[in-house]
Coordinates of C-alpha atoms in Angstrom, one line a residue:
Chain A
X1 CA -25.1 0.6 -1.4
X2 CA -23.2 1.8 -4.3
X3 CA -19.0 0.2 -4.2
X4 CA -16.4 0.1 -6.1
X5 CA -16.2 -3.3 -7.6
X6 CA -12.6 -5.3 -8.9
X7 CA -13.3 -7.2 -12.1
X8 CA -9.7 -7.9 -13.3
X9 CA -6.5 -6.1 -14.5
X10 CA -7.4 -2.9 -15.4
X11 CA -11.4 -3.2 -14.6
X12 CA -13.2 -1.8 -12.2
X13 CA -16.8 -1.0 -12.0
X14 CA -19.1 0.7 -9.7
X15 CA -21.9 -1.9 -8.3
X16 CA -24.9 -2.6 -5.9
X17 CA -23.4 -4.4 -2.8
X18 CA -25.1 -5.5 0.8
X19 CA -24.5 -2.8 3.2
X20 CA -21.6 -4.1 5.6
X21 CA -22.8 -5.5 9.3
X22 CA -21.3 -5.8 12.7
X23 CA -19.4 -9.3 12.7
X24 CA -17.5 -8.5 15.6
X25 CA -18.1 -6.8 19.2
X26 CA -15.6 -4.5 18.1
X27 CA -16.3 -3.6 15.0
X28 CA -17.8 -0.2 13.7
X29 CA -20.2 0.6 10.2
X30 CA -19.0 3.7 9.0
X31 CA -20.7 5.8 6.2
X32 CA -18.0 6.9 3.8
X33 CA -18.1 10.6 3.4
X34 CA -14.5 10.9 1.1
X35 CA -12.0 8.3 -0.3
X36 CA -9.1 8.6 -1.8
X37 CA -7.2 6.2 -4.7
X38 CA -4.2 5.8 -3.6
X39 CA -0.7 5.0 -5.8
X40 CA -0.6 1.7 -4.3
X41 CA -4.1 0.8 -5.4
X42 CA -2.8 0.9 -8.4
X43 CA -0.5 -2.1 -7.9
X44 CA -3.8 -4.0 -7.4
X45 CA -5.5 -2.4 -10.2
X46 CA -2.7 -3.5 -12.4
X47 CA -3.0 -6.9 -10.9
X48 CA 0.2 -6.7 -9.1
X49 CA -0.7 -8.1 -6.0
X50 CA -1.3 -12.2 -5.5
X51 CA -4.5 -13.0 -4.2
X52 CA -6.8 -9.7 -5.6
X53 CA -10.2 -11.5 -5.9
X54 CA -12.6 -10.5 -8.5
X55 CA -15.5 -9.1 -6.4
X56 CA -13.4 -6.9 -4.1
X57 CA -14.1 -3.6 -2.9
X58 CA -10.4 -1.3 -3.0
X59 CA -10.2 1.8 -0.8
X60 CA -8.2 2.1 2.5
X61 CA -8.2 5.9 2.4
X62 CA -11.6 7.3 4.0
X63 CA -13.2 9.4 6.4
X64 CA -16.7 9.0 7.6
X65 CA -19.3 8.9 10.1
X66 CA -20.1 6.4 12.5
X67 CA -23.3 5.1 11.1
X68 CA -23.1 2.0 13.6
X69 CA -21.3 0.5 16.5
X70 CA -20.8 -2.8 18.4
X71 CA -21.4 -3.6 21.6
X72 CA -17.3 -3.2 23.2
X73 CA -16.9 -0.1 21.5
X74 CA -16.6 3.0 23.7
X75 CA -14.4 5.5 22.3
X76 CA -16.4 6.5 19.2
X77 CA -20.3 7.3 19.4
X78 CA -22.7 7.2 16.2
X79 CA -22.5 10.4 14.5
X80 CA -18.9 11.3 15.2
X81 CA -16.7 12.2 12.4
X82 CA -13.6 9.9 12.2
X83 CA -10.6 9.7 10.3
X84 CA -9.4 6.0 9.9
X85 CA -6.2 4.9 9.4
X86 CA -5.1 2.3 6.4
X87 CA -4.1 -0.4 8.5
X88 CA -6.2 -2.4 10.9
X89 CA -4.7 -3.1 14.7
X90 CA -5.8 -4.5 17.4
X91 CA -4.0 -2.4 20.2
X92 CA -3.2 -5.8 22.3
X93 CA -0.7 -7.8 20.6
X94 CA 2.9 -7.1 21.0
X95 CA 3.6 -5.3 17.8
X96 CA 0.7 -3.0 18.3
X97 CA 1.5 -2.0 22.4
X98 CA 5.2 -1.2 20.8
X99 CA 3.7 1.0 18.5
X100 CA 3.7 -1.0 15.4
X101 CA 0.6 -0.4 14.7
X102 CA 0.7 -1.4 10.8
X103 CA 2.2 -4.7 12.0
X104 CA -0.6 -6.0 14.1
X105 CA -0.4 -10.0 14.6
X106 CA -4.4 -10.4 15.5
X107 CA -5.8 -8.9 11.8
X108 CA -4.7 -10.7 8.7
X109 CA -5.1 -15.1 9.4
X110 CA -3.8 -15.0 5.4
X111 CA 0.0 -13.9 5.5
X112 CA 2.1 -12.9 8.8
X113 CA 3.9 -11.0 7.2
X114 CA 1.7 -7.8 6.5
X115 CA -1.3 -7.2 9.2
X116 CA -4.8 -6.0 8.2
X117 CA -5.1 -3.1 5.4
X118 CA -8.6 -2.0 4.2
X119 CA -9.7 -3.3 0.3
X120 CA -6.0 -4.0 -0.1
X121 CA -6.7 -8.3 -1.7
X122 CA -7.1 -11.2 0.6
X123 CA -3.0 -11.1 1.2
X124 CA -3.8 -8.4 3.4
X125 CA -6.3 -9.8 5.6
X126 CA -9.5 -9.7 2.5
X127 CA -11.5 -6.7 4.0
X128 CA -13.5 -4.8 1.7
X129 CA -12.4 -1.2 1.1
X130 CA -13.8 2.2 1.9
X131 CA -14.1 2.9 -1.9
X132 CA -17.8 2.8 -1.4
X133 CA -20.8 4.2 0.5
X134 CA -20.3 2.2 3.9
X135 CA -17.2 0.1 5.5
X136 CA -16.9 -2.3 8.1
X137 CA -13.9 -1.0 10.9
X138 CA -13.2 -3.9 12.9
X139 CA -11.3 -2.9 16.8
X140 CA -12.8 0.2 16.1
X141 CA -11.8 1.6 19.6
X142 CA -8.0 1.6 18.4
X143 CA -7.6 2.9 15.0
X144 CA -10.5 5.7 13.7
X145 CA -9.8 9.4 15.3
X146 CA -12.6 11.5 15.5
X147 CA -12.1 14.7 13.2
X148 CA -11.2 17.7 14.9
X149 CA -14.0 20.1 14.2
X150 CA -12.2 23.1 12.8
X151 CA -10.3 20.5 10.3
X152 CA -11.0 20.6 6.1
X153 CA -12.6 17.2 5.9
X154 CA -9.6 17.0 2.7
X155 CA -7.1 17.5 5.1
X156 CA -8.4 14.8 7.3
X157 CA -8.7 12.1 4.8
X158 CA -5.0 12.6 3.7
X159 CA -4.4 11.8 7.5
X160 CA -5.4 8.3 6.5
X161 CA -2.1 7.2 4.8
X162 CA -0.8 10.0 2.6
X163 CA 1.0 12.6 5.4
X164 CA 1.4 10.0 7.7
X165 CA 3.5 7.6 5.4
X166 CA 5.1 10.1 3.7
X167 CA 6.3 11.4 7.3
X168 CA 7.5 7.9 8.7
X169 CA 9.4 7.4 4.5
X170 CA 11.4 11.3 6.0
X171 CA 11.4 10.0 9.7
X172 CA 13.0 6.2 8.9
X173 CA 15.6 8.1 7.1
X174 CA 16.9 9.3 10.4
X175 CA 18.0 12.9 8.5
X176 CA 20.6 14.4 10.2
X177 CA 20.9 18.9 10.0
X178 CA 22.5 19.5 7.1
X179 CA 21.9 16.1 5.0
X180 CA 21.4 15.7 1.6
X181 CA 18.2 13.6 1.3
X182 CA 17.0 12.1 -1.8
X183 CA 13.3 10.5 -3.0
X184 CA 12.7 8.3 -5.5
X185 CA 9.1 8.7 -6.8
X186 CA 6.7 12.2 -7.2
X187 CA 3.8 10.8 -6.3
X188 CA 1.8 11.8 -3.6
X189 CA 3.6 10.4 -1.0
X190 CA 6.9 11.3 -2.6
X191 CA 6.1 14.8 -2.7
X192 CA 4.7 14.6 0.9
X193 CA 8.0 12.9 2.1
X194 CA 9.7 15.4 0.4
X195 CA 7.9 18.1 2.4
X196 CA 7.9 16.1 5.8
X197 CA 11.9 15.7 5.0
X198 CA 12.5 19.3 5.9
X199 CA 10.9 18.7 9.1
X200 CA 14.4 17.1 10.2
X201 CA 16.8 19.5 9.5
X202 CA 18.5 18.8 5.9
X203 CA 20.0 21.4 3.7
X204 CA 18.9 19.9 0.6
X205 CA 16.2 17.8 -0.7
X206 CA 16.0 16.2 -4.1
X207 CA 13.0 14.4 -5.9
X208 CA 13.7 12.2 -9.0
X209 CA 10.9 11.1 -11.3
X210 CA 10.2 10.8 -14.9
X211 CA 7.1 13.2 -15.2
X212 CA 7.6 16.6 -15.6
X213 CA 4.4 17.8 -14.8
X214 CA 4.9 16.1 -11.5
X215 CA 8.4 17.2 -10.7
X216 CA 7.0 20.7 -11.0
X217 CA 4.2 20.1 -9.1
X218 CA 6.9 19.0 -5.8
X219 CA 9.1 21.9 -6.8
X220 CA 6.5 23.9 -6.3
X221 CA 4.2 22.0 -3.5
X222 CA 7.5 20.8 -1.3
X223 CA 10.0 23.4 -2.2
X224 CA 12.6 20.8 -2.8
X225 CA 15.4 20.5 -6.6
X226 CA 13.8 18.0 -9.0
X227 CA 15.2 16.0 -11.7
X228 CA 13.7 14.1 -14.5
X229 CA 15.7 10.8 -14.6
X230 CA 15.4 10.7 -18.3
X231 CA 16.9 13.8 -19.5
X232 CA 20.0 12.1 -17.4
X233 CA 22.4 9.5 -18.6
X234 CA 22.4 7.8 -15.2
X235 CA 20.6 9.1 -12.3
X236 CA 23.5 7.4 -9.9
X237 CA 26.1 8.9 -11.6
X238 CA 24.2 11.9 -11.9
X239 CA 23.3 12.2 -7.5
X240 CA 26.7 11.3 -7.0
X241 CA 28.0 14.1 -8.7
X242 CA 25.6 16.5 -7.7
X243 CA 26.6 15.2 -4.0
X244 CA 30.7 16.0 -4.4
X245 CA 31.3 12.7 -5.8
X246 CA 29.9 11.4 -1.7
X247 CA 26.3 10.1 -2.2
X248 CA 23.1 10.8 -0.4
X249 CA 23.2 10.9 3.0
X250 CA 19.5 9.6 3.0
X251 CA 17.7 8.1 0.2
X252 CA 14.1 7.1 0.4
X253 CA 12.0 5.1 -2.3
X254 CA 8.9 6.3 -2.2
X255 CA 8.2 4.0 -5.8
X256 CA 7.8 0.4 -5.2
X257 CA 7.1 -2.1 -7.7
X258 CA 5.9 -0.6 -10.7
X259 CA 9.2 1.6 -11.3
X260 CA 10.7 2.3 -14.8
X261 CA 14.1 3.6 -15.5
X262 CA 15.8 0.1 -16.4
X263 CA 14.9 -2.5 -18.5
X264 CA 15.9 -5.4 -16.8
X265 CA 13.6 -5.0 -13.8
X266 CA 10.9 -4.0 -16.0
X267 CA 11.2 -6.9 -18.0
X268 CA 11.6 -9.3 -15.1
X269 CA 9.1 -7.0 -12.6
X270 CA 6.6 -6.0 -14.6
X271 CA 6.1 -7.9 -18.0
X272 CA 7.2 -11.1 -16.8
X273 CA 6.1 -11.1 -13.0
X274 CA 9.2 -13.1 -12.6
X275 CA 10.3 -10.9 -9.5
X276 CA 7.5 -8.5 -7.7
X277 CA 7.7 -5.7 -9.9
X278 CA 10.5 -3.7 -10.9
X279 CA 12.9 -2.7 -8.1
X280 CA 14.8 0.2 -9.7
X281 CA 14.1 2.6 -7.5
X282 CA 14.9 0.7 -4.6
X283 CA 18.3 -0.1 -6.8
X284 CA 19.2 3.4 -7.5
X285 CA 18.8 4.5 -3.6
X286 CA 21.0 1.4 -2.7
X287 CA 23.2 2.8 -5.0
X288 CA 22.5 6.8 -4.4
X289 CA 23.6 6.6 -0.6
X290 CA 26.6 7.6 0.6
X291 CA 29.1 4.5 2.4
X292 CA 27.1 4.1 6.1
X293 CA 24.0 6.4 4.5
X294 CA 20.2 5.2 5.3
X295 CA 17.9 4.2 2.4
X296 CA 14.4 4.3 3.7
X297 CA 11.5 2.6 2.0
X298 CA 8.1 2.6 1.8
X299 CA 7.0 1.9 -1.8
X300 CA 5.1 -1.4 -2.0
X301 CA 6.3 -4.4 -2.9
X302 CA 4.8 -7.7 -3.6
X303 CA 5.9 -10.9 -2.4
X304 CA 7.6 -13.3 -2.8
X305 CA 11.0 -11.4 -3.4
X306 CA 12.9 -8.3 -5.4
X307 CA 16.0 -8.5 -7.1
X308 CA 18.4 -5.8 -5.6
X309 CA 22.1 -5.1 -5.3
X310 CA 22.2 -6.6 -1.4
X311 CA 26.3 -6.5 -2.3
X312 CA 26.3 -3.3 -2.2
X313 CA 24.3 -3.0 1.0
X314 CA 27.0 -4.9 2.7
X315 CA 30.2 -3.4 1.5
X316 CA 28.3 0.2 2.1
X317 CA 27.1 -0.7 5.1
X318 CA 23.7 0.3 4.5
X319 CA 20.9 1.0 7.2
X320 CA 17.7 -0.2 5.3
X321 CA 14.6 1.1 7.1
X322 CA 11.2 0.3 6.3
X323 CA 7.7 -0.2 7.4
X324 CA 4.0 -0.3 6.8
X325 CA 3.0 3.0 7.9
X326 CA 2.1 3.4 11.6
X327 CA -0.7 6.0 11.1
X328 CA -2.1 5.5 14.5
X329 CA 1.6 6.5 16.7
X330 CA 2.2 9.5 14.1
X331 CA -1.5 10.9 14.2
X332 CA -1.1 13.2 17.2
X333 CA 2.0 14.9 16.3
X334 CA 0.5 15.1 12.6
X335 CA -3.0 16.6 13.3
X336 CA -1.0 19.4 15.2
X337 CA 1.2 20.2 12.0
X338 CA -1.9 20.1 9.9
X339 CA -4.2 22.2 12.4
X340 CA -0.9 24.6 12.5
X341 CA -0.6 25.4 9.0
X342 CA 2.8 24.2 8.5
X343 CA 1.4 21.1 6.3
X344 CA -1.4 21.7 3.8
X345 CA -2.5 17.8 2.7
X346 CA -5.5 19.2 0.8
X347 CA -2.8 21.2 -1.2
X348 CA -2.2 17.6 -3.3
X349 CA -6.1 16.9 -4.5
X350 CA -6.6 17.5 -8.2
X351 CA -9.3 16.0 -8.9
X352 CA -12.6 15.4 -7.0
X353 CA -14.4 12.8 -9.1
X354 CA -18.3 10.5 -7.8
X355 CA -18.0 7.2 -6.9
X356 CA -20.3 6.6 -9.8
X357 CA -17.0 7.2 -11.9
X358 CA -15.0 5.1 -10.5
X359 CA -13.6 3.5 -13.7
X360 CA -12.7 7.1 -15.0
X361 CA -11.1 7.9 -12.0
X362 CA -8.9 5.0 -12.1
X363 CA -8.1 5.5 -15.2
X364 CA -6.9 8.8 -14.6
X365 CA -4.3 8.1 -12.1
X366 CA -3.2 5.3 -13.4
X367 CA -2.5 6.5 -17.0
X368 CA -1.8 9.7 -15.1
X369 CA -3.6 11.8 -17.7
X370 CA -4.9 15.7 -17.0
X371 CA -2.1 16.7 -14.8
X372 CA -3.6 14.0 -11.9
X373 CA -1.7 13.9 -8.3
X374 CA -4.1 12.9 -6.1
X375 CA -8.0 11.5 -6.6
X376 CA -11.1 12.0 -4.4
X377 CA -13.9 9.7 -4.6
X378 CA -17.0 11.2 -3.5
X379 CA -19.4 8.5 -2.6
X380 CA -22.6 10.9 -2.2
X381 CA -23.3 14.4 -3.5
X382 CA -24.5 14.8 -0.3
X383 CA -21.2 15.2 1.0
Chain B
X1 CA 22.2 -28.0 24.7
X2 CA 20.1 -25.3 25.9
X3 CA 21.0 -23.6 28.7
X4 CA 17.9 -24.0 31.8
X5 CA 16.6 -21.4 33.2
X6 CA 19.0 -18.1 33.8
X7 CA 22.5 -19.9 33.7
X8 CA 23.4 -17.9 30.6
X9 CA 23.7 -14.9 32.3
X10 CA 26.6 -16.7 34.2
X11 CA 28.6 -16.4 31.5
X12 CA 31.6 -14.1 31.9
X13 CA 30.7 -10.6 30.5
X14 CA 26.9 -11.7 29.5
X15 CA 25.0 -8.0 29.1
X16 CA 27.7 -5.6 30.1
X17 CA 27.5 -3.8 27.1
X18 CA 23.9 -4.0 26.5
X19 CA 22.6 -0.2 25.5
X20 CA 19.0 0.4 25.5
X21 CA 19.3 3.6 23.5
X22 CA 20.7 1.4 21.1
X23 CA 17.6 0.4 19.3
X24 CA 18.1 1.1 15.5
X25 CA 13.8 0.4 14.7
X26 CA 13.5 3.7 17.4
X27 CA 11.4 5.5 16.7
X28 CA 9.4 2.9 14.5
X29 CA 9.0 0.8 17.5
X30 CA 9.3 2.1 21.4
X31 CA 10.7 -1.2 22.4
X32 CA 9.0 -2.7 25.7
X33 CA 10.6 -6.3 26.0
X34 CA 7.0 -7.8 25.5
X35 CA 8.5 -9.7 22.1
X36 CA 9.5 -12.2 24.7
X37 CA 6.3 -13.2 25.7
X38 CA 5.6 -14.3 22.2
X39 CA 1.9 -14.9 21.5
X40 CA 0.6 -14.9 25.2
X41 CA -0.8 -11.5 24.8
X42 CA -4.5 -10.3 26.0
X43 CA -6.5 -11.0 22.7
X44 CA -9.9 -9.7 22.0
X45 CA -13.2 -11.9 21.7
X46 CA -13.0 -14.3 18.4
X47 CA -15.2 -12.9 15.4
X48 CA -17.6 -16.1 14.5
X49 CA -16.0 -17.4 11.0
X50 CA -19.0 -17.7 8.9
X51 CA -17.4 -18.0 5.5
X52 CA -14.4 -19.9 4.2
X53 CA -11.3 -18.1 5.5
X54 CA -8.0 -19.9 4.2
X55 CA -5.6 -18.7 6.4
X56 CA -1.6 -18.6 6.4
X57 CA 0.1 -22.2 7.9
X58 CA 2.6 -19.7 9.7
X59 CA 0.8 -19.3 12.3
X60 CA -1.1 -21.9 14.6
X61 CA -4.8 -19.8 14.9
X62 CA -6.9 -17.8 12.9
X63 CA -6.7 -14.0 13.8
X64 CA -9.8 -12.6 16.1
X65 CA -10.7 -10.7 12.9
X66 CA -10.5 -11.1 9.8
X67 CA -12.2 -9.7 6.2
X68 CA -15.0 -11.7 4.6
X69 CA -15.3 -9.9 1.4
X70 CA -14.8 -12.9 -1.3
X71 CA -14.6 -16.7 -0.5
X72 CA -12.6 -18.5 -2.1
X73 CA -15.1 -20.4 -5.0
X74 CA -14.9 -22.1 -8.3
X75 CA -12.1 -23.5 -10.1
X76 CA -9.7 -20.5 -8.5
X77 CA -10.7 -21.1 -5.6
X78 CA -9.3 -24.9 -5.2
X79 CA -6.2 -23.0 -6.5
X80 CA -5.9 -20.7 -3.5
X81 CA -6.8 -23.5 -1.2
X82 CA -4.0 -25.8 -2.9
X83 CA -1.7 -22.5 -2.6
X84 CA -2.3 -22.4 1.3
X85 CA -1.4 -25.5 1.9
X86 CA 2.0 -23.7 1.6
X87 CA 3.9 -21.3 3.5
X88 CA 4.4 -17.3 2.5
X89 CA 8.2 -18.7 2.1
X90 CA 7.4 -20.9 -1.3
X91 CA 6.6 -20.1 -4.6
X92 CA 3.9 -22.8 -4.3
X93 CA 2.2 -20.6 -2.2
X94 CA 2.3 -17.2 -4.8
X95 CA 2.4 -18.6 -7.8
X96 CA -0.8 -20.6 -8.1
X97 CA -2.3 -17.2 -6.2
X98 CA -1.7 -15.2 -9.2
X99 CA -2.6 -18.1 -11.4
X100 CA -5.6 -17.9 -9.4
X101 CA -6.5 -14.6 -9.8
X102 CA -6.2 -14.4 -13.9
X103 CA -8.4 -17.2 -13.6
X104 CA -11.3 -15.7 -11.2
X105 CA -11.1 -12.6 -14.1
X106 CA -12.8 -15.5 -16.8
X107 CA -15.3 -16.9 -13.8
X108 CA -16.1 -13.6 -13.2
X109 CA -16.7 -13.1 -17.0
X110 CA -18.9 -16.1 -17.0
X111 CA -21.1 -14.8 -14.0
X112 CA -21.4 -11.6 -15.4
X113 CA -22.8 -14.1 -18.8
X114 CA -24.8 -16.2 -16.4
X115 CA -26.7 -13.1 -14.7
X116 CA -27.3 -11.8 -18.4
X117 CA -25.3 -8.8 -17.9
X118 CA -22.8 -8.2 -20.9
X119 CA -19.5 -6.6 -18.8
X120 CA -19.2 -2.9 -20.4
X121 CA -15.2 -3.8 -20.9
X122 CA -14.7 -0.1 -22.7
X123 CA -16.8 1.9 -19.4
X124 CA -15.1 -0.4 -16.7
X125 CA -11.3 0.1 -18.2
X126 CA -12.7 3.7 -18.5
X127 CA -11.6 4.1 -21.6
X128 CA -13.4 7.2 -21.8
X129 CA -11.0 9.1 -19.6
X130 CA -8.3 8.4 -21.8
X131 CA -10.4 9.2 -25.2
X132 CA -10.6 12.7 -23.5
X133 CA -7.6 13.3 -22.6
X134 CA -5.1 11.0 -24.4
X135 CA -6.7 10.6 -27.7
X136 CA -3.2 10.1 -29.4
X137 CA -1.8 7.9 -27.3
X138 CA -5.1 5.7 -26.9
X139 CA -5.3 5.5 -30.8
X140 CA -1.1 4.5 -30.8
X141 CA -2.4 1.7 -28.2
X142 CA -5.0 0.5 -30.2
X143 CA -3.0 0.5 -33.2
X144 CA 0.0 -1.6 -31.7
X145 CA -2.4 -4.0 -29.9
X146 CA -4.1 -4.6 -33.8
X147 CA -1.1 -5.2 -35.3
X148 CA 0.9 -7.1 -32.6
X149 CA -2.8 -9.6 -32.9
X150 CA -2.3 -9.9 -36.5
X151 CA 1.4 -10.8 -36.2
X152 CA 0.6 -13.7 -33.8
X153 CA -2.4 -14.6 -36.1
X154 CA 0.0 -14.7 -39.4
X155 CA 2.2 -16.5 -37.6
X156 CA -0.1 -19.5 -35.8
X157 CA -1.5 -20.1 -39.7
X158 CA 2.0 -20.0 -41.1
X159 CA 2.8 -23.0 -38.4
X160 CA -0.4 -25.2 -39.0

């Protein structure tokens, strides 16, 4: 089958690779009908992440059909369409019957602190990716939901990570009616957590980037103010006074490690790799929020550690939310605002690319050349 | 010393302001008590380990399943075992991982040699992308990346 192959920093191919098997009761083969590249495949793609082995398959935003399934499987049935979320649960352990779904204890033996995640390195439990013809979906009962029929199979993929994170990044902010809420970062899940924001009530929401062509984009897409943080002095000072001189009553960093803005944690995030990337964004919302505001995060970061003003939690008396996303719990309620019409996912593709051009495609986002928000990966023309 | 069995709810006031509504991961987490069973969970069957799976020393048993998409081989791969010796708490253990990986970039240089396939580093940077839509800035790159080599070259010579 034809995958998408990790050669190094910056290096991806398109290859020959065994089709996957059934290694566990549990497991499912799916054939990969669409796949996405998602912003934090970029951290691996920039050789952000420890333990990205050369060899690896990326990819843990697909839909497909079920080509094959094991013998303890009973919800799906070969030929259904399914949608599978990012990260990989077993539906037993504690975290996943409490509804932490991306937390699950029984799918990564190579770090406790993240659970399973599709082609996202070997620190996240080394499964290959959906970034190629066929997958292997281990507990295959719990996570993949069958495609409604009257759903746009580009809405349905976006189910996979996109709209739900960027629901959980509005929802962990715990927006009040009325609330000024805040994002760091218009990337695709920015601009969807921007949208998802106004789900909760707040009077004003405000995207900050550094791309213009993006920032327009979520003006236009989410229907929120946005600000490029360079054409600003400082974007604290600048949110503060935009705010009454209060803060944010909710910020949320939908950046993660590969932030720019300041030079320090570029130097000592990015170039250097002496801390996991570049916190800045993370630094900004810290420093965004009102006194007793809520900075939600769900940007990636690497371990071991960040450097952030943790000071300023304390004497602000900061909530700090985050979480892996839990695309499984926030399906339901998700699929209804999709199949409703008051979310349009598809609404974020621009550009619809082969697998065969997987190199390009990466390129693409990463450089973020031709206007590019959000890349499909079509593994077959078939589809 | 820890107190046996119940006895600490003896203690004067023990619970009586206890809110359940209080849970600040809600709605992240509908909160069931079961974190206090720990591990003793029903666990699915155990998926047969048929490669080399280094696993974290956090925790006392391998997960029922697990990926088993690139064993751990070569001169990067007695890295990563070294590295999970140690726990997700020490630089020992992320340090020689990224070591580790810049490493298993050259071996996979060198398998790509020893298979007689020359790596097509321009198609798999896709270089081509950026030729057609960022000619400039590609050209600026290449440009910087020329003369930041020759600087380092001057400079070695100049020291020998």
């Amino acid at each position: 089958m034809l995958a998408m192959n990790y050669r190094g920093p910056y290096r991806v191919r398109a290859v020959q690779k065994p089709v996957p098997e059934i290694l566990h009761p549990e497991d499912a083969i799916i054939r990969v009908t669409r796949t996405c590249i998602c912003g934090s495949d970029l951290h691996l793609y920039h050789g952000m992440v420890p333990d990205t082995r050369v060899g690896s398959t990326f990819g843990h935003e697909f839909t497909g059909i079920v080509e094959e399934i094991g013998p303890l499987v009973q919800k799906l049935k070969i030929g259904d369409q399914v949608l599978v979320p990012f990260n990989i649960a077993c539906g037993k352990c504690n975290f996943c019957k409490q509804g932490l779904f991306g937390n699950c204890h029984e799918s990564n033996p190579m770090a406790t602190a993240v659970g399973g995640i599709f082609g996202y390195s070997h620190t996240a439990g080394g499964f290959d990716g959906g970034q190629a013809e066929y997958v292997r979906v281990p507990y295959a009962d719990v996570g993949p939901t069958v495609i409604p029929a009257e759903m746009d199979p580009d809405d349905a993929v976006l189910l996979t990570d996109v709209v739900p994170t960027g629901y959980q990044a509005a929802e962990m902010g715990g927006i009040k009616e009325g609330d000024t809420v805040v994002i760091f970062g218009a990337g695709p899940i920015g601009i969807m957590a921007a949208r998802c924001a106004w789900f909760f009530g707040p009077s004003r929401v405000i995207i900050i980037d550094h791309i213009d062509y993006r920032l327009e984009f979520a003006k236009n897409y989410a229907k929120c103010e946005a600000y490029n943080f360079k054409e600003m002095e400082d974007p604290v000072v600048f949110l503060k006074k935009t705010t009454d001189w209060y803060g944010a009553d909710v910020c949320i960093d939908c950046v993660g490690c590969e932030a720019e803005g300041n030079t320090l944690q570029t130097f000592s995030g990015r170039v250097t790799l002496l801390q996991a990337g570049a916190a800045t964004a993370l630094q900004w919302a810290i420093n965004s929020v009102k006194k007793g505001g809520i900075v939600s995060v769900v940007g990636v970061y690497g371990p071991p550690f960040n450097l952030v003003p943790f000071g300023n939690i304390v004497n602000k008396g900061i909530t700090i939310r985050a979480n892996q996303t839990s695309v499984k719990r926030l399906l339901p309620k998700l699929i209804d605002h999709v199949m409703s019409g008051r979310l349009d996912p598809k609404g974020l593709i621009t550009h619809r690319i082969p697998l065969e051009e997987v190199s390009e495609a990466y390129r693409l986002f990463s450089s973020k050349l031709d206007n590019c928000i959000k890349t499909v990966l079509i593994p077959s023309a078939k589809h | 010393m820890e107190p046996s069995n119940e006895d600490y709810k003896l203690i004067p006031g023990w619970g009586m302001d206890a809110d359940p509504e209080n849970e600040p991961t809600y709605p992240m987490k509908k909160y069931t008590g079961d974190d206090h069973n720990r591990i003793h969970y029903e666990r699915s069957d155990q998926q047969p380990e048929l490669v080399e799976i280094l696993r974290s020393n956090e925790r006392p048993a391998i997960t029922r399943v697990f990926g088993t998409s690139v064993p751990p081989s070569g001169f990067s791969g007695m890295i990563r075992r070294y590295a999970f010796q140690h726990s997700e708490d020490r630089y020992r253990h992320w340090i020689p991982l990224i070591l580790a990986d810049r490493i298993n970039m050259l071996e996979g240089l060198i398998e790509d040699f020893k298979k007689g396939q020359i790596p097509n580093i321009i198609k798999e940077r896709g270089l081509a992308v950026e030729w057609k839509h960022n000619r400039a800035g590609l050209i600026r790159k290449a440009v910087a990346v020329t003369l930041a080599s020759l600087v380092l070259v001057s400079l070695f010579k100049r020291k020998k």
